[in-house]
Short mmCIF file of C-alpha atoms and ligand atoms in Angstrom, two decimals:
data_model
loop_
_atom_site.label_atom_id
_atom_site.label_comp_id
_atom_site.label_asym_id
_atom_site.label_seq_id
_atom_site.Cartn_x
_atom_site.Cartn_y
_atom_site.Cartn_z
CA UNK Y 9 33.98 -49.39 -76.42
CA UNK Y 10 33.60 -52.79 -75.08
CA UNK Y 11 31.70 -53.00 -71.73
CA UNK Y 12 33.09 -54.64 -68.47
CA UNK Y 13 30.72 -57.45 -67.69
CA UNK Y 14 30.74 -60.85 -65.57
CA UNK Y 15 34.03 -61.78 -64.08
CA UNK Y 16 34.73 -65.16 -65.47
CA UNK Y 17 38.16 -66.39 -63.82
CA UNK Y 18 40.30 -64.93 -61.46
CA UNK Y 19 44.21 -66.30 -61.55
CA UNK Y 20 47.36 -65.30 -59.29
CA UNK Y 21 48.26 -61.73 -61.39
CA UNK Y 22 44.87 -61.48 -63.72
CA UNK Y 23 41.43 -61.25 -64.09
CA UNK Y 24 38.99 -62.18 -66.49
CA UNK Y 25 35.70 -60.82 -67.54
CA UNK Y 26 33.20 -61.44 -70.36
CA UNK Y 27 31.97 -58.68 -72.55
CA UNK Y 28 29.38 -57.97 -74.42
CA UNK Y 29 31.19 -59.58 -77.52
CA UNK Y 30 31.56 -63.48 -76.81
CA UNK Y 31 34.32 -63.34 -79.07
CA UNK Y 32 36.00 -61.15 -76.75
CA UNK Y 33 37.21 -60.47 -72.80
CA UNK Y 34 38.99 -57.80 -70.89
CA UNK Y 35 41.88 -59.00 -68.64
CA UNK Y 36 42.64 -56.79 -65.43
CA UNK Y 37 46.14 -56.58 -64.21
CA UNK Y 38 46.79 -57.06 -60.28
CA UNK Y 39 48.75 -55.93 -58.11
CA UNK Y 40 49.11 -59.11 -56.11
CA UNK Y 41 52.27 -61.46 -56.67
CA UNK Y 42 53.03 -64.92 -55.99
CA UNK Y 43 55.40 -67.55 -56.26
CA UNK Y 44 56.41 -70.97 -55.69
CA UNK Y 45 53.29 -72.32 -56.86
CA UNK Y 46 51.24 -69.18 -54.72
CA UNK Y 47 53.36 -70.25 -51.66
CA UNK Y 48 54.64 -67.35 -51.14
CA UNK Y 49 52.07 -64.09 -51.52
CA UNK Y 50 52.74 -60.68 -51.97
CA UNK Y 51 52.14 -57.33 -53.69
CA UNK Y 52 54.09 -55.50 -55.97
CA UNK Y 53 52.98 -51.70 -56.50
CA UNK Y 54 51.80 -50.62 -59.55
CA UNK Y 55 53.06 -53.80 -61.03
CA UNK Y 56 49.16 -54.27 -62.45
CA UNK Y 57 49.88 -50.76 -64.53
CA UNK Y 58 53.23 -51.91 -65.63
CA UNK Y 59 52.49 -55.38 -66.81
CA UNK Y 60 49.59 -54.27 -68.89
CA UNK Y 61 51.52 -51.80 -70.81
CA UNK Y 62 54.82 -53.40 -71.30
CA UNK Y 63 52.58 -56.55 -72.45
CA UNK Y 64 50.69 -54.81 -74.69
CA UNK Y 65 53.72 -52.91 -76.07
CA UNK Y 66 55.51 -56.30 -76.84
CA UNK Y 67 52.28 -58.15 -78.12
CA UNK Y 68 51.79 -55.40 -80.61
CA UNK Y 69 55.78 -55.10 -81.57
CA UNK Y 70 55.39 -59.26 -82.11
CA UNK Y 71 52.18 -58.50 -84.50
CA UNK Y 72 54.68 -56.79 -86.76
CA UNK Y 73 56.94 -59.38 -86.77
CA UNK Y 74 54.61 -61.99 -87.59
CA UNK Y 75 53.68 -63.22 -84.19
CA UNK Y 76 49.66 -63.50 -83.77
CA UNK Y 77 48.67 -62.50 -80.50
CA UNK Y 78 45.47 -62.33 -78.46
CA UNK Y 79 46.06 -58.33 -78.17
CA UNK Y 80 42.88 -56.23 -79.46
CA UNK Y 81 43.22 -53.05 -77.31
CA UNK Y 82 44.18 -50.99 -74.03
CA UNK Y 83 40.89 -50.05 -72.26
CA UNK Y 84 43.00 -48.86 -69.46
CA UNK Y 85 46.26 -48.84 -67.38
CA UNK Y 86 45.30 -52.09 -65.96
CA UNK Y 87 42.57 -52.86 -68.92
CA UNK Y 88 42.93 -54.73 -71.83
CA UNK Y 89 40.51 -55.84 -74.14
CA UNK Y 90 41.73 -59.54 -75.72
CA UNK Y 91 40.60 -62.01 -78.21
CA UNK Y 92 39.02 -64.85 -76.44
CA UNK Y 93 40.70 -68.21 -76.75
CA UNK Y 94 40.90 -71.68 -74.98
CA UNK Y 95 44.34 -71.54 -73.61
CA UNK Y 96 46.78 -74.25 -74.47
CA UNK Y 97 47.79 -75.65 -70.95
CA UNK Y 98 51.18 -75.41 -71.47
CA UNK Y 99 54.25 -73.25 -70.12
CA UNK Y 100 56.43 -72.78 -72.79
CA UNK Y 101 60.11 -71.79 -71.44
CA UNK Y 102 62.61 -70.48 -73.48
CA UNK Y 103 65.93 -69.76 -71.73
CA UNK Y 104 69.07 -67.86 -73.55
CA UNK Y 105 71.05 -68.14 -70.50
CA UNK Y 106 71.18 -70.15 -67.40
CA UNK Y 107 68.93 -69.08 -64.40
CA UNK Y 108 66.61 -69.95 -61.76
CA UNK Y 109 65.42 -74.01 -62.51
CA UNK Y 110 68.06 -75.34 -64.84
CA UNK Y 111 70.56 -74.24 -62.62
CA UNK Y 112 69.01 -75.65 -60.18
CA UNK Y 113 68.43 -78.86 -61.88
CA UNK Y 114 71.31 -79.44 -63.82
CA UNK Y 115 73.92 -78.00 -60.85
CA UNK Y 116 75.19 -74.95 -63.12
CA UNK Y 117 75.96 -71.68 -61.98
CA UNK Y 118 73.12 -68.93 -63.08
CA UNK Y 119 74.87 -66.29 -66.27
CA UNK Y 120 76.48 -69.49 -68.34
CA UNK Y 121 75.25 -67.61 -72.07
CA UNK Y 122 73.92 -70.63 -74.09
CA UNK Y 123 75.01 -70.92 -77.80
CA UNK Y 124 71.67 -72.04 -78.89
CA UNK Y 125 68.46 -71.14 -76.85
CA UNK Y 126 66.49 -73.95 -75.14
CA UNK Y 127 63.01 -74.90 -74.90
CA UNK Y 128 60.99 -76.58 -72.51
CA UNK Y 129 57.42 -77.35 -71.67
CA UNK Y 130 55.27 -77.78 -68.35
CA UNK Y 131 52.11 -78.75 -67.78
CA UNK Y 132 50.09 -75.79 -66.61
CA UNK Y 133 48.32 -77.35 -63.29
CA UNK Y 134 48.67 -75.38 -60.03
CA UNK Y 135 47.68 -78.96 -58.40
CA UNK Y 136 50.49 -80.82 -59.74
CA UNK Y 137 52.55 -78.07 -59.45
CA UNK Y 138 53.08 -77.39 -63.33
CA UNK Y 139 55.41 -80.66 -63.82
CA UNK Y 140 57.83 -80.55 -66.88
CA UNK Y 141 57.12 -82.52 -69.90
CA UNK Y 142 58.04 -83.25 -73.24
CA UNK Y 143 55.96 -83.10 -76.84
CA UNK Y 144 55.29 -86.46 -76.62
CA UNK Y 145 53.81 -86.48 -72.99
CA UNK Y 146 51.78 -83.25 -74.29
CA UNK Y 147 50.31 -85.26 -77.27
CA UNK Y 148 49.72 -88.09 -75.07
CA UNK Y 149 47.42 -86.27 -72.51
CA UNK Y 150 45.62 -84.83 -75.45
CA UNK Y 151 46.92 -81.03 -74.43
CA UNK Y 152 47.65 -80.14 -77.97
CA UNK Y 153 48.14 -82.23 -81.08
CA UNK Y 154 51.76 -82.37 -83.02
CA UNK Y 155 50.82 -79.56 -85.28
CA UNK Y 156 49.88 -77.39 -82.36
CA UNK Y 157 53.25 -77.72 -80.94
CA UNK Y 158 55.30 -77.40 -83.96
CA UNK Y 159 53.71 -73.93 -84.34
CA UNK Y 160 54.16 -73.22 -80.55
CA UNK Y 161 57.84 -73.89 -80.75
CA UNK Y 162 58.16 -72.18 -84.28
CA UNK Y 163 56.46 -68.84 -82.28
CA UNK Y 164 58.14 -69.33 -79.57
CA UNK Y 165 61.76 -68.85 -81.02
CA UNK Y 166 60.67 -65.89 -83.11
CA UNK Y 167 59.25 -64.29 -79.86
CA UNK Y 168 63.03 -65.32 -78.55
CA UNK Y 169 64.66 -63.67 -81.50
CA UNK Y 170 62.66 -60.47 -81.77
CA UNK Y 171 62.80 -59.67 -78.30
CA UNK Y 172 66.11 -60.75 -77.89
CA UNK Y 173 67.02 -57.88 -79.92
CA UNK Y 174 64.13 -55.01 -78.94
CA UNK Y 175 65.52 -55.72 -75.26
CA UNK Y 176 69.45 -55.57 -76.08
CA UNK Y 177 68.61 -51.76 -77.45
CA UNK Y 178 67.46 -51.03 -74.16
CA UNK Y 179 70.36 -52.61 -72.64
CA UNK Y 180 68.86 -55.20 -71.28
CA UNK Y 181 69.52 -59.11 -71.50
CA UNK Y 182 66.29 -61.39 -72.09
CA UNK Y 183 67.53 -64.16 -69.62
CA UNK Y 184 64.18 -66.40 -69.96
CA UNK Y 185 60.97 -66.51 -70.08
CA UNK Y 186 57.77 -68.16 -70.35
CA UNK Y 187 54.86 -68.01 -73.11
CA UNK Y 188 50.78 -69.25 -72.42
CA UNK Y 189 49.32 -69.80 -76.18
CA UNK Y 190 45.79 -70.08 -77.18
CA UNK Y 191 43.15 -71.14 -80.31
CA UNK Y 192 40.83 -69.15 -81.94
CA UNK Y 193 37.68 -70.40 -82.54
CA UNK Y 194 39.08 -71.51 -85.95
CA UNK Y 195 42.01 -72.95 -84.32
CA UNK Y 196 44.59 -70.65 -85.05
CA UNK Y 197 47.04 -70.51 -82.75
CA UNK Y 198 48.07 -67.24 -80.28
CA UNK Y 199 50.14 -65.97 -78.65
CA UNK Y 200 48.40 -65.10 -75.39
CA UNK Y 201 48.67 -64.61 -71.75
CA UNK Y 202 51.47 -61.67 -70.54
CA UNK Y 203 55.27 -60.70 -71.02
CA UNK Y 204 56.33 -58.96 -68.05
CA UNK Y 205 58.98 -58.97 -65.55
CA UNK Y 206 56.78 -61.09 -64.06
CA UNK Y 207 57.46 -63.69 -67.26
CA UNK Y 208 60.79 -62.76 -67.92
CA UNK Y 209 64.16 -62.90 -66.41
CA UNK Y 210 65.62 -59.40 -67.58
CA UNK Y 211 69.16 -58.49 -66.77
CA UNK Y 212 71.11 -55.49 -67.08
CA UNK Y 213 73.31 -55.96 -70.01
CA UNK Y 214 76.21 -54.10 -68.10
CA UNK Y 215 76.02 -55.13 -64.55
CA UNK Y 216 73.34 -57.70 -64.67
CA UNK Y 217 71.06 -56.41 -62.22
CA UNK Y 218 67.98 -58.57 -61.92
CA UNK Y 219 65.15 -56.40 -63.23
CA UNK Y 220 62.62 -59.02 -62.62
CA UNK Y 221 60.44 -60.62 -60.22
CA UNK Y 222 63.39 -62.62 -58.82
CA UNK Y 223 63.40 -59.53 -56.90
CA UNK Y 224 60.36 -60.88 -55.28
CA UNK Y 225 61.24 -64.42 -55.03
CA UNK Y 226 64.64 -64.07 -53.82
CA UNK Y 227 63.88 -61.20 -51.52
CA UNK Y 228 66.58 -59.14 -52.95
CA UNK Y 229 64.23 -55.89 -52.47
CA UNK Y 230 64.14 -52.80 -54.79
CA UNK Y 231 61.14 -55.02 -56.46
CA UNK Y 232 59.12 -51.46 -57.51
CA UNK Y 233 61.88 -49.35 -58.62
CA UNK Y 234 63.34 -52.52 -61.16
CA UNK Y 235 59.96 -52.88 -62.58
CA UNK Y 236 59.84 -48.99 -63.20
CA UNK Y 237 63.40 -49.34 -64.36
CA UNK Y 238 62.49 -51.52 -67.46
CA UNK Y 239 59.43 -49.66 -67.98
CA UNK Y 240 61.44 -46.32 -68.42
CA UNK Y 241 64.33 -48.13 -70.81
CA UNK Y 242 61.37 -49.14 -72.70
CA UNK Y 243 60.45 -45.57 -73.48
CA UNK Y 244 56.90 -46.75 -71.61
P1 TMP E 29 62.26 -71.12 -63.86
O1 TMP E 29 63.74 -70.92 -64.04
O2 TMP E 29 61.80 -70.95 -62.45
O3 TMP E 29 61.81 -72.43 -64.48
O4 TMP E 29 61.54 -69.95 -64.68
C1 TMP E 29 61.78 -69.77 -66.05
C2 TMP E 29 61.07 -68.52 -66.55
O5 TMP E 29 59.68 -68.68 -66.49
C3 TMP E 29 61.37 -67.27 -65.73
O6 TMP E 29 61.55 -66.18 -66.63
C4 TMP E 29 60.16 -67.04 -64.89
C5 TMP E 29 59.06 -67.66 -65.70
N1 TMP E 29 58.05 -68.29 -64.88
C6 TMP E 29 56.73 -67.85 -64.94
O7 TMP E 29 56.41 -66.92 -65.68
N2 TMP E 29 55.80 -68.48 -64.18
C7 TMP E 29 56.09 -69.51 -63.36
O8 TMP E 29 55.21 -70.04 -62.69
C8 TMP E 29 57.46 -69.97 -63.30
C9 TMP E 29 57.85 -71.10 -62.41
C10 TMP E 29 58.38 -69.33 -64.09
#
């Protein structure tokens, strides 16, 4: 079994340490929570557990679908052993329906079901407050080449589509959410980072209770129980 050794980075929701395979690090799922660009701080109960499992869960349901991931193994409940790769330093969006920052930006109400999904990009810098940007402002700050995104947005809408379904058995509406890629050493692209309520808008199909960490940002409380809530529809 892999061995726990340096910690290498330490970012709002996850840590990272080496191992004593350099192809290979363990993240460790927090507790802590943040938003707003770590404005606003907070922790979310078990939330480190949950995360970790439903992310592996989904990373290893993509695998069968075609999706490469970073996913090797579960060490532990807030363990996982990953593939080490140079993340892409890009948020990839996808939205199905609109929520949170488009309605903000384009003056829409939140719940208008799109017919087509929508993806968007921002540039993953806590300094400049992860500004949106297109391919061609991607490719022109060197942050991946044209290839690299084609295959990001090609992943990206399969993650939509599989998902889209494995959460409408559960009863569940995948709302939005965002993606972190990485290369392999050979350059193969990854899916990486987490998919989580933390990630994810996730409404109740029927009602559509917010199962996500709006709870958190939006102070709408109950954060615990709607994080164990998608964790039980899950089967998890
Ligand atoms: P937004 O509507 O605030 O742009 O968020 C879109 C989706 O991305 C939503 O599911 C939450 C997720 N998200 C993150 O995972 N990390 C972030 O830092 C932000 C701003 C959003």
């Amino acid at each position: 079994m892999a061995v726990k050794k340096e910690q290498l980075y330490e970012g709002k929701a996850k840590k990272v340490f080496a191992t004593d395979d350099p192809s290979l690090y363990i993240v460790s799922y927090k507790d802590d929570a943040t938003a707003f660009n770590g404005l606003k701080k907070g922790t979310i109960a078990g939330k480190g557990v949950i995360n970790n499992k439903m992310s592996n869960h989904l990373m290893k349901l993509l695998e069968t679908k075609g999706v490469p991931t970073h996913f090797v193994e579960e060490l532990s409940d807030r363990d996982t052993l990953v593939k080490r790769v140079s993340i892409v330093p890009l948020e990839v969006i996808i939205r199905n329906v609109s929520a949170g920052s488009f309605a903000k930006h384009y003056g829409v109400e939140e719940g208008i079901i799109f017919d087509e999904p929508t993806i968007e990009f921002s540039y993953k810098n806590d300094a400049l407050g992860d500004p949106l940007l297109n391919a061609y402002h991607a490719i022109a700050l060197k942050l991946a080449t044209r290839e690299e995104i084609e295959e990001i947005k090609r992943l990206a809408f399969t993650v939509n589509r599989e998902l889209c379904a494995f959460f409408r058995e559960t009863g569940i509406r995948l709302v939005d959410f965002k993606l972190e890629f990485g290369r392999l050493d050979d350059g193969t692209i990854v899916l990486a980072d987490e998919i989580s309520p933390d990630t994810c808008r996730l409404w109740d199909l029927q009602t559509n209770e917010k199962l996500d960490k709006d709870r958190f940002r939006r102070d709408l409380g109950g954060v615990e129980d709607a994080y164990r809530e998608v964790m039980r529809r899950l089967g998890l």
